[in-house]
CSV table of C-alpha atoms and ligand atoms in Angstrom, one decimal:
chain,number,residue,atom,x,y,z
A,14,MET,CA,-11.9,8.2,14.9
A,15,PRO,CA,-13.6,11.0,16.9
A,16,MET,CA,-12.1,10.5,20.3
A,17,ASN,CA,-14.7,10.1,23.1
A,18,THR,CA,-11.9,10.1,25.6
A,19,GLU,CA,-10.4,13.5,26.6
A,20,LYS,CA,-7.1,12.7,25.1
A,21,LYS,CA,-6.2,12.4,21.4
A,22,PHE,CA,-4.7,9.1,20.4
A,23,TYR,CA,-1.2,10.6,20.0
A,24,GLU,CA,-1.4,12.1,23.5
A,25,MET,CA,-2.0,8.7,25.1
A,26,ASP,CA,0.6,6.5,26.6
A,27,LEU,CA,1.1,3.0,25.3
A,28,ASP,CA,-1.3,1.4,27.8
A,29,GLU,CA,-4.0,4.0,27.0
A,30,ARG,CA,-3.6,3.4,23.2
A,31,LEU,CA,-4.0,-0.3,23.6
A,32,SER,CA,-7.1,0.2,25.8
A,33,PHE,CA,-8.5,2.5,23.1
A,34,ILE,CA,-7.9,0.0,20.3
A,35,SER,CA,-9.3,-2.7,22.5
A,36,SER,CA,-12.5,-0.8,23.2
A,37,LYS,CA,-13.0,-0.2,19.5
A,38,SER,CA,-12.1,-3.7,18.3
A,39,ASN,CA,-13.2,-6.0,21.1
A,40,ILE,CA,-9.7,-7.5,21.1
A,41,SER,CA,-8.0,-7.7,24.5
A,42,LYS,CA,-5.1,-5.4,25.3
A,43,ASN,CA,-3.0,-8.4,26.1
A,44,GLU,CA,-3.7,-10.1,22.8
A,45,ILE,CA,-2.9,-6.9,20.8
A,46,SER,CA,0.3,-6.2,22.8
A,47,THR,CA,1.5,-9.8,22.4
A,48,ALA,CA,0.8,-10.0,18.7
A,49,VAL,CA,2.4,-6.6,17.8
A,50,ASN,CA,5.6,-7.4,19.8
A,51,GLN,CA,6.0,-11.0,18.7
A,52,ALA,CA,8.9,-11.8,16.5
A,53,LEU,CA,8.6,-14.8,14.3
A,54,PRO,CA,10.2,-17.9,15.9
A,55,PHE,CA,13.4,-18.8,14.2
A,56,ASP,CA,12.1,-22.2,12.9
A,57,LYS,CA,9.3,-20.3,11.1
A,58,VAL,CA,11.7,-17.7,9.7
A,59,ASP,CA,14.0,-20.4,8.6
A,60,ARG,CA,11.2,-22.1,6.7
A,61,MET,CA,10.1,-18.8,5.1
A,62,VAL,CA,13.4,-17.7,3.6
A,63,GLU,CA,16.8,-19.1,2.8
A,64,ASN,CA,19.9,-18.5,4.9
A,65,ALA,CA,17.8,-17.0,7.7
A,66,ILE,CA,19.5,-15.4,10.7
A,67,GLY,CA,16.7,-13.6,12.5
A,68,ASN,CA,13.8,-11.0,12.3
A,69,TYR,CA,13.7,-7.4,11.1
A,70,SER,CA,11.3,-5.1,12.8
A,71,LEU,CA,9.6,-1.8,11.9
A,72,PRO,CA,7.6,0.6,14.0
A,73,LEU,CA,3.9,-0.1,13.9
A,74,GLY,CA,1.5,2.8,14.5
A,75,ILE,CA,-2.2,3.5,14.1
A,76,ALA,CA,-3.7,6.1,11.8
A,77,THR,CA,-6.9,7.5,13.3
A,78,ASN,CA,-9.9,9.4,12.0
A,79,PHE,CA,-10.5,7.3,8.9
A,80,VAL,CA,-14.1,7.0,7.7
A,81,ILE,CA,-14.4,5.0,4.5
A,82,ASN,CA,-17.7,4.1,2.9
A,83,GLU,CA,-19.3,5.3,6.2
A,84,LYS,CA,-17.3,2.9,8.3
A,85,GLU,CA,-14.8,3.9,11.0
A,86,TYR,CA,-11.3,2.4,10.9
A,87,LEU,CA,-8.3,2.3,13.0
A,88,VAL,CA,-5.5,1.7,10.4
A,89,PRO,CA,-2.3,-0.1,11.4
A,90,MET,CA,0.7,1.3,9.5
A,91,ALA,CA,4.2,-0.2,9.5
A,92,ILE,CA,6.8,2.4,8.5
A,93,GLU,CA,10.1,3.8,9.7
A,94,GLU,CA,9.5,7.4,8.3
A,95,PRO,CA,8.3,10.0,10.8
A,96,SER,CA,5.3,12.2,10.1
A,97,VAL,CA,3.5,9.7,7.8
A,98,ILE,CA,1.1,8.3,10.3
A,99,ALA,CA,0.3,11.8,11.8
A,100,ALA,CA,-0.2,13.2,8.3
A,101,ALA,CA,-2.6,10.4,7.2
A,102,SER,CA,-4.6,10.8,10.5
A,103,HIS,CA,-4.8,14.6,10.0
A,104,ALA,CA,-5.9,14.2,6.4
A,105,ALA,CA,-8.6,11.7,7.4
A,106,LYS,CA,-9.8,14.1,10.0
A,107,LEU,CA,-10.2,16.9,7.4
A,108,ALA,CA,-12.0,14.5,5.1
A,109,ARG,CA,-14.6,13.6,7.7
A,110,SER,CA,-16.2,17.0,7.4
A,111,CYS,CA,-17.5,16.0,4.0
A,112,GLY,CA,-18.3,12.4,4.9
A,113,GLY,CA,-14.8,10.8,4.7
A,114,PHE,CA,-13.6,8.6,1.8
A,115,LYS,CA,-15.9,6.9,-0.8
A,116,ALA,CA,-14.1,3.9,-2.2
A,117,THR,CA,-14.9,1.1,-4.7
A,118,ALA,CA,-13.0,-2.0,-5.7
A,119,ASP,CA,-13.4,-4.3,-8.7
A,120,SER,CA,-13.8,-8.0,-8.1
A,121,SER,CA,-10.6,-9.8,-7.5
A,122,ILE,CA,-9.6,-11.0,-11.0
A,123,MET,CA,-6.0,-11.5,-11.8
A,124,ARG,CA,-4.3,-12.9,-14.9
A,125,GLY,CA,-1.9,-15.8,-15.2
A,126,GLN,CA,0.2,-15.7,-18.4
A,127,ILE,CA,1.5,-18.7,-20.4
A,128,GLN,CA,3.9,-17.7,-23.1
A,129,VAL,CA,4.0,-19.8,-26.3
A,130,THR,CA,6.9,-19.3,-28.7
A,131,ASN,CA,8.2,-20.9,-31.9
A,132,ILE,CA,4.7,-21.1,-33.4
A,133,SER,CA,4.5,-22.0,-37.1
A,134,ASP,CA,0.8,-21.3,-37.4
A,135,ILE,CA,-0.4,-18.7,-34.9
A,136,LYS,CA,-4.1,-18.9,-36.0
A,137,LYS,CA,-4.1,-22.6,-35.7
A,138,ALA,CA,-2.6,-22.5,-32.2
A,139,MET,CA,-5.2,-19.9,-31.2
A,140,ARG,CA,-8.0,-22.1,-32.5
A,141,THR,CA,-6.6,-25.2,-30.6
A,142,ILE,CA,-6.4,-23.3,-27.3
A,143,SER,CA,-9.9,-21.9,-27.8
A,144,LYS,CA,-11.3,-25.3,-28.7
A,145,ASN,CA,-9.8,-26.8,-25.5
A,146,LYS,CA,-10.7,-23.8,-23.2
A,147,VAL,CA,-13.3,-25.7,-21.1
A,148,SER,CA,-11.0,-28.6,-20.4
A,149,LEU,CA,-8.0,-26.3,-19.7
A,150,LEU,CA,-10.1,-24.3,-17.2
A,151,LYS,CA,-11.3,-27.5,-15.6
A,152,MET,CA,-7.7,-28.6,-15.3
A,153,ALA,CA,-6.7,-25.3,-13.7
A,154,ASN,CA,-9.6,-25.4,-11.3
A,155,SER,CA,-8.7,-28.9,-10.1
A,156,LEU,CA,-6.1,-27.1,-8.0
A,157,SER,CA,-8.3,-25.0,-5.9
A,158,LYS,CA,-11.8,-24.9,-4.3
A,159,ASN,CA,-12.0,-21.2,-3.7
A,160,VAL,CA,-9.8,-19.4,-6.2
A,161,LYS,CA,-11.3,-20.1,-9.7
A,162,ALA,CA,-10.1,-19.7,-13.2
A,163,ILE,CA,-13.0,-18.2,-15.0
A,164,ASP,CA,-11.7,-17.5,-18.5
A,165,LEU,CA,-8.9,-18.2,-20.9
A,166,LYS,CA,-8.0,-15.8,-23.6
A,167,THR,CA,-5.1,-15.5,-26.1
A,168,ARG,CA,-3.2,-12.6,-27.4
A,169,VAL,CA,-0.5,-12.3,-30.0
A,170,ILE,CA,2.5,-10.2,-29.0
A,171,THR,CA,5.2,-9.0,-31.4
A,172,SER,CA,8.6,-9.0,-29.7
A,173,ASP,CA,10.1,-5.6,-29.5
A,174,VAL,CA,13.5,-7.3,-29.4
A,175,ASP,CA,13.4,-9.3,-32.7
A,176,ARG,CA,9.9,-8.7,-34.1
A,177,SER,CA,9.1,-12.5,-33.7
A,178,LYS,CA,5.5,-13.4,-32.8
A,179,MET,CA,4.5,-15.1,-29.6
A,180,LEU,CA,1.2,-16.2,-28.3
A,181,VAL,CA,0.2,-15.4,-24.7
A,182,SER,CA,-2.6,-17.5,-23.2
A,183,GLU,CA,-4.1,-15.6,-20.2
A,184,LEU,CA,-5.9,-17.4,-17.5
A,185,TYR,CA,-8.4,-15.0,-15.8
A,186,VAL,CA,-8.6,-16.1,-12.2
A,187,ASP,CA,-11.1,-14.9,-9.5
A,188,CYS,CA,-8.9,-14.7,-6.4
A,189,LYS,CA,-11.8,-13.7,-4.1
A,190,ASP,CA,-10.3,-12.8,-0.7
A,191,SER,CA,-6.7,-14.0,-1.5
A,192,MET,CA,-3.9,-12.2,-3.3
A,193,GLY,CA,-3.8,-15.3,-5.5
A,194,ALA,CA,-0.2,-15.4,-6.6
A,195,ASN,CA,0.6,-19.0,-5.5
A,196,THR,CA,-2.6,-20.5,-6.9
A,197,ILE,CA,-2.3,-18.7,-10.2
A,198,ASN,CA,1.3,-19.7,-10.6
A,199,SER,CA,0.4,-23.3,-9.9
A,200,MET,CA,-2.5,-23.2,-12.3
A,201,CYS,CA,-0.2,-21.8,-15.1
A,202,GLU,CA,2.4,-24.4,-14.4
A,203,LEU,CA,-0.2,-27.2,-14.7
A,204,VAL,CA,-2.0,-25.8,-17.8
A,205,GLY,CA,1.2,-24.7,-19.6
A,206,PRO,CA,2.5,-28.1,-20.5
A,207,GLU,CA,-1.0,-29.2,-21.5
A,208,ILE,CA,-1.3,-26.3,-23.9
A,209,GLU,CA,2.0,-27.4,-25.4
A,210,ARG,CA,0.7,-31.0,-25.8
A,211,LYS,CA,-2.5,-29.8,-27.4
A,212,THR,CA,-0.7,-27.5,-29.9
A,213,ASN,CA,1.2,-30.6,-30.8
A,214,GLY,CA,4.5,-29.2,-32.0
A,215,ASN,CA,3.0,-25.9,-33.2
A,216,GLY,CA,4.6,-23.9,-30.4
A,217,LYS,CA,6.7,-24.2,-27.3
A,218,VAL,CA,5.5,-23.1,-23.9
A,219,ASN,CA,8.0,-20.9,-22.0
A,220,LEU,CA,7.0,-18.7,-19.1
A,221,LYS,CA,4.1,-19.7,-16.8
A,222,ILE,CA,3.5,-16.9,-14.3
A,223,LEU,CA,0.9,-14.5,-12.9
A,224,SER,CA,0.9,-10.9,-14.1
A,225,ASN,CA,1.2,-8.5,-11.2
A,226,TYR,CA,-0.2,-5.7,-13.3
A,227,ALA,CA,-3.7,-6.1,-11.7
A,228,THR,CA,-5.7,-4.1,-14.2
A,229,GLU,CA,-8.8,-6.1,-13.4
A,230,ARG,CA,-8.4,-5.2,-9.7
A,231,ILE,CA,-8.8,-1.5,-9.8
A,232,VAL,CA,-9.6,0.4,-6.7
A,233,THR,CA,-10.9,4.0,-6.5
A,234,SER,CA,-11.2,6.4,-3.6
A,235,LYS,CA,-12.2,10.0,-3.4
A,236,ALA,CA,-12.7,12.6,-0.7
A,237,THR,CA,-13.6,16.3,-0.5
A,238,PHE,CA,-11.8,18.8,1.7
A,239,LYS,CA,-13.5,22.0,2.7
A,240,LYS,CA,-11.6,25.1,1.6
A,241,GLU,CA,-12.1,26.8,5.0
A,242,GLU,CA,-10.4,23.9,6.7
A,243,LEU,CA,-7.4,24.0,4.3
A,244,GLY,CA,-6.7,27.7,4.9
A,245,GLY,CA,-8.9,29.2,2.1
A,246,ILE,CA,-9.2,29.2,-1.6
A,247,GLU,CA,-5.6,30.2,-2.1
A,248,VAL,CA,-4.4,26.9,-0.5
A,249,VAL,CA,-6.8,25.0,-2.7
A,250,ASP,CA,-5.3,26.7,-5.8
A,251,ARG,CA,-1.8,26.0,-4.6
A,252,ILE,CA,-2.7,22.3,-4.2
A,253,LEU,CA,-4.2,22.3,-7.7
A,254,SER,CA,-1.0,23.8,-9.0
A,255,ALA,CA,1.0,21.1,-7.2
A,256,PHE,CA,-1.2,18.5,-8.8
A,257,ALA,CA,-0.7,20.0,-12.3
A,258,PHE,CA,3.1,19.8,-11.7
A,259,ALA,CA,2.8,16.1,-10.8
A,260,PHE,CA,0.4,15.3,-13.7
A,261,SER,CA,2.7,17.0,-16.2
A,262,ASP,CA,6.3,16.1,-15.1
A,263,PRO,CA,7.5,12.6,-14.5
A,264,HIS,CA,10.3,13.8,-12.2
A,265,ARG,CA,7.7,15.4,-9.9
A,266,ALA,CA,5.2,12.6,-10.5
A,267,VAL,CA,7.5,9.9,-9.1
A,268,THR,CA,7.9,11.9,-5.8
A,269,HIS,CA,4.2,12.7,-5.7
A,270,ASN,CA,3.4,9.0,-6.1
A,271,LYS,CA,6.1,8.1,-3.5
A,272,GLY,CA,3.9,10.1,-1.1
A,273,ILE,CA,0.9,7.9,-2.1
A,274,MET,CA,3.0,4.8,-1.6
A,275,ASN,CA,4.1,5.9,1.9
A,276,GLY,CA,0.5,5.3,2.9
A,277,ILE,CA,-0.2,2.3,0.7
A,278,ASP,CA,3.0,0.4,1.6
A,279,ALA,CA,2.7,1.1,5.3
A,280,VAL,CA,-0.8,-0.5,5.5
A,281,SER,CA,0.3,-3.2,3.1
A,282,ILE,CA,3.3,-4.1,5.2
A,283,ALA,CA,1.3,-4.0,8.4
A,284,THR,CA,-1.3,-6.4,7.0
A,285,GLY,CA,1.2,-8.7,5.3
A,286,GLN,CA,0.6,-7.9,1.7
A,287,ASP,CA,3.1,-8.3,-1.2
A,288,PHE,CA,4.0,-4.6,-1.4
A,289,ARG,CA,6.5,-5.2,-4.2
A,290,ALA,CA,3.7,-6.5,-6.4
A,291,ILE,CA,1.6,-3.5,-5.4
A,292,GLU,CA,4.4,-1.0,-6.1
A,293,ALA,CA,5.2,-2.6,-9.5
A,294,ALA,CA,1.5,-2.4,-10.6
A,295,ALA,CA,1.0,1.1,-9.3
A,296,HIS,CA,3.9,2.6,-11.3
A,297,ALA,CA,2.9,0.7,-14.5
A,298,TYR,CA,-0.6,2.1,-14.1
A,299,ALA,CA,0.8,5.6,-13.5
A,300,SER,CA,2.2,5.2,-17.1
A,301,ARG,CA,-0.9,3.8,-18.7
A,302,ASP,CA,-1.3,6.6,-21.2
A,303,GLY,CA,2.3,6.4,-22.3
A,304,ARG,CA,3.6,9.0,-19.8
A,305,TYR,CA,4.3,8.6,-16.1
A,306,ARG,CA,1.8,10.7,-14.2
A,307,SER,CA,0.4,11.2,-10.7
A,308,LEU,CA,-1.9,8.4,-9.6
A,309,SER,CA,-4.2,10.9,-7.9
A,310,ILE,CA,-6.2,13.7,-9.4
A,311,PHE,CA,-7.2,16.9,-7.7
A,312,THR,CA,-9.9,19.3,-8.8
A,313,LYS,CA,-12.0,22.2,-7.4
A,314,SER,CA,-15.7,21.8,-6.7
A,315,SER,CA,-18.2,24.4,-7.6
A,316,LYS,CA,-18.1,25.6,-4.0
A,317,GLY,CA,-14.3,26.0,-4.2
A,318,ASP,CA,-13.6,22.9,-2.1
A,319,LEU,CA,-10.8,20.5,-3.0
A,320,THR,CA,-11.8,17.1,-4.4
A,321,ALA,CA,-9.2,14.4,-4.4
A,322,SER,CA,-9.4,11.0,-6.1
A,323,ILE,CA,-7.2,8.0,-6.8
A,324,GLU,CA,-7.4,5.0,-9.1
A,325,ILE,CA,-4.9,2.2,-8.6
A,326,PRO,CA,-4.5,-1.5,-9.2
A,327,LEU,CA,-4.3,-3.3,-5.8
A,328,SER,CA,-3.9,-7.1,-5.5
A,329,VAL,CA,-4.3,-7.7,-1.8
A,330,GLY,CA,-5.6,-10.6,0.3
A,331,ILE,CA,-6.9,-11.4,3.8
A,332,VAL,CA,-6.6,-15.2,3.4
A,333,GLY,CA,-3.6,-17.2,2.5
A,334,GLY,CA,0.0,-15.9,2.4
A,335,ILE,CA,1.8,-14.1,5.2
A,336,SER,CA,-1.4,-12.3,6.2
A,337,THR,CA,-2.7,-15.4,7.9
A,338,VAL,CA,0.7,-16.6,9.3
A,339,HIS,CA,2.4,-13.5,10.7
A,340,PRO,CA,1.1,-12.6,14.2
A,341,THR,CA,1.4,-8.9,13.6
A,342,ALA,CA,-0.2,-9.0,10.2
A,343,LYS,CA,-3.1,-11.1,11.5
A,344,MET,CA,-3.6,-8.6,14.4
A,345,SER,CA,-3.4,-5.6,12.0
A,346,LEU,CA,-6.2,-7.2,9.9
A,347,LYS,CA,-8.2,-7.8,13.1
A,348,ILE,CA,-7.8,-4.2,14.3
A,349,LEU,CA,-8.9,-3.0,10.9
A,350,GLY,CA,-11.9,-5.3,11.0
A,351,VAL,CA,-12.0,-5.8,7.2
A,352,LYS,CA,-14.2,-8.6,6.0
A,353,SER,CA,-13.0,-9.0,2.5
A,354,ALA,CA,-9.9,-8.3,0.3
A,355,SER,CA,-11.9,-5.6,-1.6
A,356,GLU,CA,-12.7,-3.9,1.7
A,357,LEU,CA,-9.0,-3.9,2.5
A,358,ALA,CA,-8.2,-2.6,-0.9
A,359,CYS,CA,-10.6,0.3,-0.3
A,360,VAL,CA,-8.8,1.1,3.0
A,361,ILE,CA,-5.4,1.0,1.4
A,362,ALA,CA,-6.3,3.2,-1.5
A,363,SER,CA,-7.9,5.7,0.8
A,364,VAL,CA,-4.8,5.9,3.1
A,365,GLY,CA,-2.7,6.4,0.0
A,366,LEU,CA,-4.9,9.3,-1.1
A,367,ALA,CA,-4.9,10.8,2.5
A,368,GLN,CA,-1.2,10.6,2.6
A,369,ASN,CA,-0.8,12.2,-0.8
A,370,PHE,CA,-3.2,15.0,0.1
A,371,ALA,CA,-1.4,15.7,3.4
A,372,ALA,CA,2.0,15.8,1.6
A,373,ILE,CA,1.0,18.2,-1.1
A,374,ARG,CA,-0.9,20.4,1.2
A,375,ALA,CA,2.2,20.7,3.4
A,376,LEU,CA,4.4,21.2,0.4
A,377,SER,CA,2.1,23.9,-0.9
A,378,THR,CA,2.1,25.8,2.4
A,379,GLU,CA,4.6,25.5,5.2
A,380,GLY,CA,6.8,22.7,3.7
A,381,ILE,CA,7.4,19.3,5.2
A,382,GLN,CA,10.6,19.9,7.1
A,383,LYS,CA,9.2,21.6,10.1
A,384,GLY,CA,7.2,18.6,11.3
A,385,HIS,CA,9.8,16.2,10.0
A,386,MET,CA,12.7,17.8,11.8
A,387,ARG,CA,11.0,17.8,15.2
A,388,LEU,CA,10.7,14.0,15.0
A,389,HIS,CA,14.1,13.6,13.4
A,390,ALA,CA,15.5,15.6,16.3
A,391,LYS,CA,14.1,13.0,18.7
A,392,ASN,CA,15.9,10.2,16.9
A,393,ILE,CA,19.1,12.2,16.9
A,394,ALA,CA,18.7,12.8,20.7
A,395,VAL,CA,18.2,9.1,21.3
A,396,ALA,CA,21.2,8.3,19.0
A,397,ALA,CA,23.3,10.6,21.2
A,398,GLY,CA,22.3,8.6,24.3
A,399,ALA,CA,19.4,10.7,25.7
A,400,MET,CA,16.8,8.7,27.6
A,401,GLY,CA,13.4,9.3,29.1
A,402,LYS,CA,12.4,13.0,29.5
A,403,LEU,CA,15.8,14.0,28.2
A,404,VAL,CA,14.9,12.9,24.7
A,405,ASP,CA,12.3,15.7,24.4
A,406,ILE,CA,14.5,18.3,26.1
A,407,VAL,CA,17.5,17.6,23.9
A,408,ALA,CA,15.3,17.4,20.7
A,409,GLU,CA,13.5,20.7,21.5
A,410,THR,CA,16.7,22.5,22.3
A,411,MET,CA,18.3,21.4,19.0
A,412,TYR,CA,15.1,22.3,17.1
A,413,SER,CA,15.0,25.8,18.6
A,414,GLN,CA,18.7,26.3,17.8
A,415,SER,CA,18.1,25.0,14.3
A,416,ASN,CA,21.1,22.8,14.8
A,417,ILE,CA,19.9,19.1,14.6
A,418,THR,CA,23.2,17.2,14.6
A,419,ILE,CA,24.5,14.4,16.7
A,420,ASP,CA,27.4,16.6,17.9
A,421,ASN,CA,25.0,19.2,19.1
A,422,ALA,CA,22.8,16.6,20.8
A,423,ARG,CA,25.8,15.2,22.6
A,424,ALA,CA,26.8,18.7,23.7
A,425,ILE,CA,23.3,19.5,25.0
A,426,LEU,CA,23.0,16.2,26.8
A,427,HIS,CA,26.4,16.6,28.4
A,428,GLU,CA,25.5,20.1,29.7
A,429,LEU,CA,22.2,18.8,31.1
A,430,GLN,CA,23.9,15.9,32.8
A,431,LEU,CA,26.5,18.3,34.3
A,432,LYS,CA,23.7,20.5,35.6
A,433,SER,CA,21.9,17.7,37.3
A,434,SER,CA,25.0,16.1,38.8
B,528,MEV,C1,8.2,12.0,1.5
B,528,MEV,O1,8.4,10.7,2.0
B,528,MEV,C2,7.1,12.1,0.6
B,528,MEV,C3,6.9,13.4,-0.2
B,528,MEV,O2,8.1,13.8,-0.8
B,528,MEV,C4,5.8,13.3,-1.2
B,528,MEV,C5,5.6,14.5,-2.1
B,528,MEV,O3,6.6,15.2,-2.4
B,528,MEV,O4,4.5,14.7,-2.5
B,528,MEV,C6,6.7,14.6,0.8
């Protein structure tokens, strides 16, 4: 976001940051502060998971400068790794010069799968399911007013284990603004036994579960970065060469995509999404042509600028699930100001792309350790017992000595304390 205050967001103290978010979002400072510091009460935690003993917290920061489809966003990110939020914000700032990110999202269709095994006559079973499609869809839809099953298709799958045939009935469900997992699973569990009844001994229903491989929920985002702002055509070429490496080698592609997921997971966690589902789908999609590749693509425009794009399945929701229960997730969605699941998906994909661009730009130029180690040094200083202003002094001293260890932090701290006593 272009700061109309003198200070940049990262230069502000906590109170100034909250005031800034409040001025952009019309949410009171108090409301924001309460929500982002509120642990879930134990009775809630105890209802959410088994054997509960408490809460687990992560740092929550705000990525700035994001313009996506011409709308400004302050993006909450929950992540423990230093540099990620700064890198995303910086990439978003560079993308602004060419209009920011342009993103699209498919409608929110997901599949529920019902596995039918032990079929004596596959074609007959397929005909039976197809003949009963309307009533089966009606049955599925009796469970929900908003989320709707819109189609039912069948596929024959040959087991790669024993070459036996199975039939998979797939419910196509429009999840609208929800992620949809619970409703789809309930639909499958309701419709599955009915399919078995209708097939009348010609098959046994086994699994009834959604597919997290959200290939009908694809999101794209792209951005252009001016060569002059990257450090010239040589840097553009270095980034292209980094991309070629990730596109061609799975060992590099996994790390490249990990950089993308740094952004995607951090926004997903902040907004209460099922990031495991997102991760699983992303990596399957990265292998869609039979080889694990980078999820993003980089090219050079006719002017020599860098164009970056990403295509990724994203099943996210802004209603239902944890995103409407967890105070911090609710507040993160409010700060983002997204009005639909597809808008949220566009933001998440764009942050993933920004993160990835920032990482490979750093890797192609100065490397990532410089920025990383400065922040790491602060953590070590705190671990050694430094407090207040001493944190920065100890960290900077270790950094300038290129000796960032807990022993050195303790020694520097000890010396500083002796001097001031
Ligand atoms: C570190 O969390 C992420 C990177 O390794 C990504 C990459 O290598 O592209 C820097």
